[in-house]
mmCIF file of C-alpha atoms in Angstrom:
data_model
loop_
_atom_site.group_PDB
_atom_site.id
_atom_site.type_symbol
_atom_site.label_atom_id
_atom_site.label_comp_id
_atom_site.label_asym_id
_atom_site.label_seq_id
_atom_site.Cartn_x
_atom_site.Cartn_y
_atom_site.Cartn_z
ATOM 1 C CA MET W 5 36.154 208.443 -94.759
ATOM 2 C CA SER W 6 36.847 206.190 -91.793
ATOM 3 C CA ALA W 7 38.150 203.590 -94.235
ATOM 4 C CA GLN W 8 40.562 206.157 -95.647
ATOM 5 C CA ARG W 9 41.489 207.138 -92.090
ATOM 6 C CA THR W 10 42.337 203.494 -91.374
ATOM 7 C CA ARG W 11 44.541 203.580 -94.445
ATOM 8 C CA LEU W 12 46.249 206.757 -93.224
ATOM 9 C CA ASN W 13 46.839 205.241 -89.777
ATOM 10 C CA THR W 14 48.235 202.055 -91.259
ATOM 11 C CA ILE W 15 50.589 203.930 -93.541
ATOM 12 C CA ALA W 16 51.722 206.104 -90.610
ATOM 13 C CA SER W 17 52.425 202.969 -88.593
ATOM 14 C CA ASN W 18 54.367 201.502 -91.544
ATOM 15 C CA ILE W 19 56.544 204.609 -91.720
ATOM 16 C CA ALA W 20 57.001 204.705 -87.944
ATOM 17 C CA ASN W 21 58.094 201.063 -87.942
ATOM 18 C CA ALA W 22 60.318 201.328 -90.997
ATOM 19 C CA GLN W 23 63.375 200.442 -88.912
ATOM 20 C CA THR W 24 61.786 198.079 -86.349
ATOM 21 C CA THR W 25 63.656 194.798 -86.232
ATOM 22 C CA ARG W 26 61.916 193.252 -83.205
ATOM 23 C CA THR W 27 58.179 192.661 -82.835
ATOM 24 C CA ALA W 28 55.983 190.688 -80.461
ATOM 25 C CA GLU W 29 55.560 187.969 -83.102
ATOM 26 C CA GLY W 30 59.329 187.829 -83.545
ATOM 27 C CA GLY W 31 61.298 188.947 -86.553
ATOM 28 C CA PRO W 32 61.131 192.360 -88.167
ATOM 29 C CA TYR W 33 57.989 194.452 -88.552
ATOM 30 C CA LYS W 34 55.925 193.444 -91.559
ATOM 31 C CA ARG W 35 54.392 196.109 -93.758
ATOM 32 C CA GLN W 36 50.606 196.278 -93.290
ATOM 33 C CA VAL W 37 48.275 196.611 -96.267
ATOM 34 C CA VAL W 38 44.661 197.792 -95.967
ATOM 35 C CA VAL W 39 42.226 196.167 -98.384
ATOM 36 C CA LEU W 40 39.002 198.076 -99.031
ATOM 37 C CA GLU W 41 35.740 196.593 -100.234
ATOM 38 C CA SER W 42 32.393 198.046 -101.215
ATOM 39 C CA HIS W 43 29.269 196.971 -99.411
ATOM 40 C CA PRO W 44 25.703 197.838 -100.404
ATOM 41 C CA PHE W 45 23.488 199.855 -98.120
ATOM 42 C CA GLN W 46 20.160 198.351 -97.100
ATOM 43 C CA ASP W 47 17.088 200.475 -96.837
ATOM 44 C CA HIS W 48 14.501 200.108 -94.087
ATOM 45 C CA LEU W 49 12.861 197.192 -95.932
ATOM 46 C CA LYS W 50 16.200 195.356 -96.254
ATOM 47 C CA HIS W 51 16.264 196.047 -99.965
ATOM 48 C CA VAL W 52 19.760 196.219 -101.297
ATOM 49 C CA GLY W 53 20.051 199.309 -103.448
ATOM 50 C CA PRO W 54 22.701 200.231 -105.991
ATOM 51 C CA VAL W 55 24.267 202.738 -103.576
ATOM 52 C CA THR W 56 27.334 201.197 -102.008
ATOM 53 C CA GLY W 57 29.497 202.289 -99.147
ATOM 54 C CA VAL W 58 33.065 201.321 -98.520
ATOM 55 C CA ARG W 59 34.599 199.477 -95.622
ATOM 56 C CA VAL W 60 37.875 197.917 -94.639
ATOM 57 C CA ALA W 61 37.885 194.262 -95.700
ATOM 58 C CA GLY W 62 40.946 193.570 -93.638
ATOM 59 C CA ILE W 63 44.481 194.577 -92.781
ATOM 60 C CA TYR W 64 46.981 192.074 -94.063
ATOM 61 C CA ASP W 65 50.719 191.602 -93.897
ATOM 62 C CA ASP W 66 52.655 192.350 -97.025
ATOM 63 C CA PRO W 67 53.896 188.857 -98.013
ATOM 64 C CA SER W 68 57.185 190.089 -99.450
ATOM 65 C CA GLY W 69 60.233 189.083 -97.431
ATOM 66 C CA PRO W 70 62.358 191.358 -95.243
ATOM 67 C CA ILE W 71 65.190 193.482 -96.538
ATOM 68 C CA TRP W 72 68.516 192.004 -95.457
ATOM 69 C CA ARG W 73 71.305 194.410 -94.575
ATOM 70 C CA TYR W 74 74.839 193.489 -93.629
ATOM 71 C CA GLU W 75 75.349 194.858 -90.086
ATOM 72 C CA PRO W 76 77.418 192.389 -88.063
ATOM 73 C CA ASP W 77 77.444 194.674 -84.969
ATOM 74 C CA HIS W 78 73.668 194.741 -84.712
ATOM 75 C CA PRO W 79 72.266 192.610 -81.807
ATOM 76 C CA ASP W 80 69.623 191.131 -84.171
ATOM 77 C CA ALA W 81 72.138 190.101 -86.808
ATOM 78 C CA ASN W 82 72.098 186.422 -87.802
ATOM 79 C CA GLU W 83 75.236 184.274 -87.879
ATOM 80 C CA ASP W 84 76.168 185.619 -91.333
ATOM 81 C CA GLY W 85 75.990 189.201 -90.016
ATOM 82 C CA TYR W 86 72.778 190.159 -91.832
ATOM 83 C CA VAL W 87 69.903 191.999 -90.148
ATOM 84 C CA ALA W 88 66.311 191.553 -91.326
ATOM 85 C CA TYR W 89 64.765 194.995 -91.795
ATOM 86 C CA PRO W 90 61.050 195.564 -92.444
ATOM 87 C CA ASN W 91 59.832 195.422 -96.032
ATOM 88 C CA VAL W 92 58.810 199.088 -95.866
ATOM 89 C CA ASN W 93 59.743 201.459 -98.647
ATOM 90 C CA VAL W 94 59.318 204.928 -97.128
ATOM 91 C CA ALA W 95 58.984 206.678 -100.507
ATOM 92 C CA LYS W 96 56.206 204.284 -101.500
ATOM 93 C CA GLU W 97 54.486 204.801 -98.160
ATOM 94 C CA MET W 98 54.627 208.582 -98.637
ATOM 95 C CA ALA W 99 53.037 208.248 -102.082
ATOM 96 C CA ASP W 100 50.296 206.049 -100.599
ATOM 97 C CA LEU W 101 49.870 208.539 -97.764
ATOM 98 C CA ILE W 102 49.268 211.419 -100.180
ATOM 99 C CA GLN W 103 46.875 209.287 -102.219
ATOM 100 C CA ALA W 104 44.885 208.284 -99.138
ATOM 101 C CA SER W 105 44.782 211.872 -97.948
ATOM 102 C CA ARG W 106 43.504 213.052 -101.355
ATOM 103 C CA SER W 107 40.826 210.348 -101.316
ATOM 104 C CA TYR W 108 39.831 211.560 -97.864
ATOM 105 C CA GLU W 109 39.533 215.121 -99.205
ATOM 106 C CA ALA W 110 37.470 213.945 -102.185
ATOM 107 C CA ASN W 111 35.096 212.258 -99.758
ATOM 108 C CA ILE W 112 34.838 215.458 -97.709
ATOM 109 C CA SER W 113 33.904 217.411 -100.846
ATOM 110 C CA SER W 114 31.291 214.896 -101.895
ATOM 111 C CA PHE W 115 29.881 214.831 -98.388
ATOM 112 C CA ASN W 116 29.600 218.623 -98.461
ATOM 113 C CA VAL W 117 27.761 218.511 -101.792
ATOM 114 C CA LEU W 118 25.257 215.969 -100.456
ATOM 115 C CA LYS W 119 24.829 218.035 -97.304
ATOM 116 C CA ASP W 120 24.232 221.196 -99.368
ATOM 117 C CA MET W 121 21.660 219.326 -101.450
ATOM 118 C CA ALA W 122 19.787 218.181 -98.374
ATOM 119 C CA THR W 123 19.953 221.696 -96.876
ATOM 120 C CA ALA W 124 18.732 223.253 -100.119
ATOM 121 C CA ALA W 125 15.790 220.849 -100.180
ATOM 122 C CA LEU W 126 14.780 222.107 -96.748
ATOM 123 C CA GLU W 127 14.575 225.626 -98.198
ATOM 124 C CA ILE W 128 11.737 224.723 -100.582
ATOM 125 C CA GLY W 129 8.847 227.100 -100.139
ATOM 126 C CA ARG W 130 10.712 229.646 -98.049
ATOM 127 C CA MET O 31 -7.403 224.999 -111.530
ATOM 128 C CA LYS O 32 -4.786 223.932 -114.020
ATOM 129 C CA ILE O 33 -1.977 225.501 -111.967
ATOM 130 C CA LEU O 34 -2.872 223.557 -108.852
ATOM 131 C CA PHE O 35 -3.648 220.169 -110.292
ATOM 132 C CA ASP O 36 -1.385 219.713 -113.274
ATOM 133 C CA ASN O 37 1.369 217.156 -112.818
ATOM 134 C CA VAL O 38 4.228 219.650 -112.699
ATOM 135 C CA PHE O 39 4.728 219.065 -108.990
ATOM 136 C CA GLY O 40 4.813 215.337 -109.646
ATOM 137 C CA SER O 41 7.451 215.770 -112.346
ATOM 138 C CA LEU O 42 9.444 218.135 -110.166
ATOM 139 C CA GLN O 43 9.331 215.726 -107.275
ATOM 140 C CA LYS O 44 10.455 212.881 -109.484
ATOM 141 C CA ALA O 45 13.216 214.981 -111.009
ATOM 142 C CA ILE O 46 14.508 216.169 -107.616
ATOM 143 C CA ASP O 47 14.319 212.635 -106.280
ATOM 144 C CA THR O 48 16.242 211.247 -109.242
ATOM 145 C CA ARG O 49 18.859 213.981 -108.959
ATOM 146 C CA PHE O 50 19.352 213.176 -105.275
ATOM 147 C CA LYS O 51 19.622 209.446 -105.956
ATOM 148 C CA ARG O 52 22.123 210.167 -108.700
ATOM 149 C CA ALA O 53 24.176 212.264 -106.242
ATOM 150 C CA GLN O 54 24.166 209.350 -103.799
ATOM 151 C CA LEU O 55 25.428 207.004 -106.502
ATOM 152 C CA ILE O 56 28.190 209.408 -107.557
ATOM 153 C CA VAL O 57 29.237 209.863 -103.933
ATOM 154 C CA SER O 58 29.404 206.093 -103.485
ATOM 155 C CA ASN O 59 31.584 205.930 -106.615
ATOM 156 C CA ILE O 60 33.955 208.494 -105.112
ATOM 157 C CA ALA O 61 33.998 206.613 -101.794
ATOM 158 C CA ASN O 62 34.932 203.437 -103.660
ATOM 159 C CA ALA O 63 37.688 205.063 -105.698
ATOM 160 C CA ASP O 64 40.263 202.861 -103.934
ATOM 161 C CA THR O 65 38.246 199.654 -103.843
ATOM 162 C CA PRO O 66 39.721 196.940 -106.088
ATOM 163 C CA HIS O 67 37.508 195.770 -108.977
ATOM 164 C CA TYR O 68 34.801 198.352 -108.248
ATOM 165 C CA LYS O 69 32.665 199.455 -111.184
ATOM 166 C CA PRO O 70 31.092 202.934 -111.046
ATOM 167 C CA VAL O 71 27.297 203.149 -111.276
ATOM 168 C CA ASP O 72 25.127 205.969 -112.530
ATOM 169 C CA ILE O 73 21.518 206.761 -113.363
ATOM 170 C CA ASP O 74 20.548 207.927 -116.824
ATOM 171 C CA PHE O 75 18.504 210.948 -115.749
ATOM 172 C CA GLU O 76 16.910 211.582 -119.153
ATOM 173 C CA LYS O 77 15.843 207.945 -119.440
ATOM 174 C CA VAL O 78 14.281 207.905 -115.974
ATOM 175 C CA MET O 79 12.410 211.142 -116.664
ATOM 176 C CA SER O 80 11.164 210.086 -120.096
ATOM 177 C CA GLU O 81 9.909 206.801 -118.672
ATOM 178 C CA PHE O 82 8.219 208.735 -115.905
ATOM 179 C CA ALA O 83 6.592 211.026 -118.463
ATOM 180 C CA GLN O 84 5.333 208.016 -120.459
ATOM 181 C CA ASN O 85 4.035 206.208 -117.412
ATOM 182 C CA SER O 86 2.273 209.224 -115.953
ATOM 183 C CA ASN O 87 0.152 209.403 -119.106
ATOM 184 C CA LYS O 88 -0.996 205.823 -118.695
ATOM 185 C CA ASN O 89 -3.387 206.112 -115.812
ATOM 186 C CA ILE O 90 -4.850 202.756 -114.908
ATOM 187 C CA THR O 91 -8.510 203.136 -114.149
ATOM 188 C CA LYS O 92 -9.691 201.665 -110.900
ATOM 189 C CA THR O 93 -12.939 199.760 -111.335
ATOM 190 C CA HIS O 94 -13.326 198.975 -107.657
ATOM 191 C CA TYR O 95 -12.581 201.129 -104.657
ATOM 192 C CA ASN O 96 -10.578 198.313 -103.038
ATOM 193 C CA HIS O 97 -8.128 198.103 -105.922
ATOM 194 C CA MET O 98 -4.569 199.006 -105.218
ATOM 195 C CA ASP O 99 -3.363 202.446 -106.148
ATOM 196 C CA THR O 100 -0.930 202.049 -109.014
ATOM 197 C CA SER O 101 0.671 205.460 -108.742
ATOM 198 C CA GLU O 102 3.326 204.108 -106.372
ATOM 199 C CA PHE O 103 4.511 201.479 -108.823
ATOM 200 C CA LYS O 104 4.331 203.437 -112.022
ATOM 201 C CA SER O 105 7.681 205.095 -111.958
ATOM 202 C CA ASN O 106 10.010 202.493 -110.536
ATOM 203 C CA SER O 107 12.455 202.999 -113.344
ATOM 204 C CA GLU O 108 15.706 203.664 -111.470
ATOM 205 C CA ALA O 109 16.804 200.109 -112.076
ATOM 206 C CA ALA O 110 16.084 200.482 -115.784
ATOM 207 C CA GLY O 111 18.080 203.699 -115.961
ATOM 208 C CA LEU O 112 20.983 202.252 -114.003
ATOM 209 C CA ARG O 113 24.127 201.914 -115.994
ATOM 210 C CA SER O 114 27.658 201.051 -115.307
ATOM 211 C CA ASP O 115 30.359 202.263 -117.614
ATOM 212 C CA GLY O 116 33.996 202.791 -117.037
ATOM 213 C CA VAL O 117 37.447 201.928 -118.145
ATOM 214 C CA VAL O 118 39.997 200.245 -115.948
ATOM 215 C CA MET O 119 42.037 203.069 -114.455
ATOM 216 C CA GLY O 120 44.685 201.227 -112.499
ATOM 217 C CA LEU O 121 46.228 197.831 -111.890
ATOM 218 C CA ASP O 122 43.679 196.971 -109.186
ATOM 219 C CA GLY O 123 40.804 196.748 -111.685
ATOM 220 C CA ASN O 124 39.069 199.825 -110.297
ATOM 221 C CA GLN O 125 37.101 201.731 -112.917
ATOM 222 C CA VAL O 126 36.399 204.988 -111.066
ATOM 223 C CA ASP O 127 37.632 208.224 -112.596
ATOM 224 C CA VAL O 128 37.492 210.568 -109.596
ATOM 225 C CA GLU O 129 37.749 213.739 -111.699
ATOM 226 C CA LYS O 130 34.864 212.616 -113.894
ATOM 227 C CA GLU O 131 32.790 211.758 -110.843
ATOM 228 C CA MET O 132 33.457 215.150 -109.246
ATOM 229 C CA VAL O 133 32.404 216.933 -112.455
ATOM 230 C CA LYS O 134 29.256 214.803 -112.606
ATOM 231 C CA LEU O 135 28.546 215.629 -108.964
ATOM 232 C CA ALA O 136 28.901 219.389 -109.566
ATOM 233 C CA ASP O 137 26.759 219.205 -112.712
ATOM 234 C CA ASN O 138 24.133 217.195 -110.891
ATOM 235 C CA PHE O 139 24.184 219.679 -108.016
ATOM 236 C CA SER O 140 23.533 222.700 -110.251
ATOM 237 C CA HIS O 141 20.680 220.914 -112.005
ATOM 238 C CA TYR O 142 19.283 219.982 -108.622
ATOM 239 C CA LYS O 143 19.434 223.611 -107.486
ATOM 240 C CA ALA O 144 17.672 224.697 -110.678
ATOM 241 C CA LEU O 145 14.908 222.195 -109.944
ATOM 242 C CA LEU O 146 14.567 223.515 -106.398
ATOM 243 C CA GLN O 147 14.306 227.048 -107.750
ATOM 244 C CA LEU O 148 11.619 225.870 -110.124
ATOM 245 C CA THR O 149 9.684 224.370 -107.248
ATOM 246 C CA ASN O 150 10.027 227.585 -105.285
ATOM 247 C CA LYS O 151 8.849 229.651 -108.240
ATOM 248 C CA LYS O 152 5.945 227.326 -108.775
ATOM 249 C CA LEU O 153 4.953 227.752 -105.151
ATOM 250 C CA ALA O 154 5.432 231.516 -105.448
ATOM 251 C CA GLN O 155 3.141 231.482 -108.447
ATOM 252 C CA LEU O 156 0.552 229.636 -106.404
ATOM 253 C CA ARG O 157 0.964 232.122 -103.571
ATOM 254 C CA TYR O 158 0.495 234.923 -106.075
ATOM 255 C CA SER O 159 -2.844 233.454 -107.118
ATOM 256 C CA ILE O 160 -3.900 232.952 -103.508
ATOM 257 C CA ASN O 161 -3.078 236.571 -102.704
ATOM 258 C CA GLU O 162 -5.100 237.599 -105.756
ATOM 259 C CA GLY O 163 -2.025 239.135 -107.283
ATOM 260 C CA ARG O 164 -1.848 241.931 -104.793
ATOM 261 C CA THR O 165 1.827 242.349 -104.107
ATOM 262 C CA HIS O 166 4.275 243.642 -106.616
ATOM 263 C CA GLU O 167 7.129 241.273 -105.707
ATOM 264 C CA ASN O 168 4.998 238.236 -106.399
ATOM 265 C CA LEU O 169 4.416 239.550 -109.886
ATOM 266 C CA ASP O 170 8.177 239.530 -110.367
ATOM 267 C CA GLY O 171 8.266 235.975 -109.116
ATOM 268 C CA TRP O 172 5.681 234.885 -111.636
ATOM 269 C CA PHE O 173 7.519 236.353 -114.599
ATOM 270 C CA SER O 174 10.868 234.899 -113.587
ATOM 271 C CA SER O 175 9.226 231.507 -113.038
ATOM 272 C CA CYS O 176 8.162 231.545 -116.689
ATOM 273 C CA PHE O 177 11.686 232.371 -117.753
ATOM 274 C CA ILE O 178 13.380 229.620 -115.727
ATOM 275 C CA ARG O 179 10.915 227.022 -116.857
ATOM 276 C CA ILE O 180 11.885 227.533 -120.468
ATOM 277 C CA GLU O 181 15.585 227.394 -119.615
ATOM 278 C CA CYS O 182 15.303 224.116 -117.775
ATOM 279 C CA SER O 183 13.066 222.384 -120.265
ATOM 280 C CA LYS O 184 16.030 221.716 -122.540
ATOM 281 C CA ASP O 185 17.497 218.813 -120.649
ATOM 282 C CA THR O 186 15.145 218.014 -117.853
ATOM 283 C CA PHE O 187 11.587 217.600 -119.007
ATOM 284 C CA LYS O 188 9.216 219.380 -121.284
ATOM 285 C CA TYR O 189 6.941 221.920 -119.784
ATOM 286 C CA HIS O 190 5.496 224.934 -121.437
ATOM 287 C CA CYS O 191 5.164 228.400 -120.042
ATOM 288 C CA GLN O 192 1.567 229.267 -119.447
#
């Protein structure tokens, strides 16, 4: 769930920075992509079981180039009058946002099922 | 003494354990639904239980009191029952079908609850014997335990109503 939360935060930051043309590194904001990976849990004897968790492998810049728009009045325009805008497609980000939020909900449901199972096991012999 | 010392509790424990492990695997599949190139894993419950049933019949006789107890190693068949099947769902090579996993989780949960009820009924039956069958409600418990046992025997493990 925290991995999905990282995804949600990253997507929110992509949408918030959809129009940012100046960043600390210089140039326009670059769209961030979260890459998830599975990692096996170890039990108390360091045995690696088949049960795997998920974690964030890294947050990377989208390698695609900026979107150039002709705005000669803009202070960040180059000598040809084009401004480099971030490579963020808001519609795509919204779709990703909904997907991440659904994944988060699916994880909540599965957590609840596991929790109910553990609680039910405690009721044995009542 | 058949009620106390038959291996129904052993089978129940194994079945509950396997169901819980299966739930953990399904949950890890759901958690990895967005992980590229992830393949879903699952336990074949019937296979694990049938192997357990076969192994529990093969009791290794200890010829020396210092010999290791084999009961711990007999039923280590999760790895054998482990399977991984799926079709590639998206462009990222992920093979998890979240809907399928949720259905499996719900199905597993209801089977798990049935097993817990069985355990409770079995204990109630034991309590009934201890109380020398005095209370009326325990009698009810005994009869319903017979009924549930038959219902569950279809896809969990074979056990006959006594």
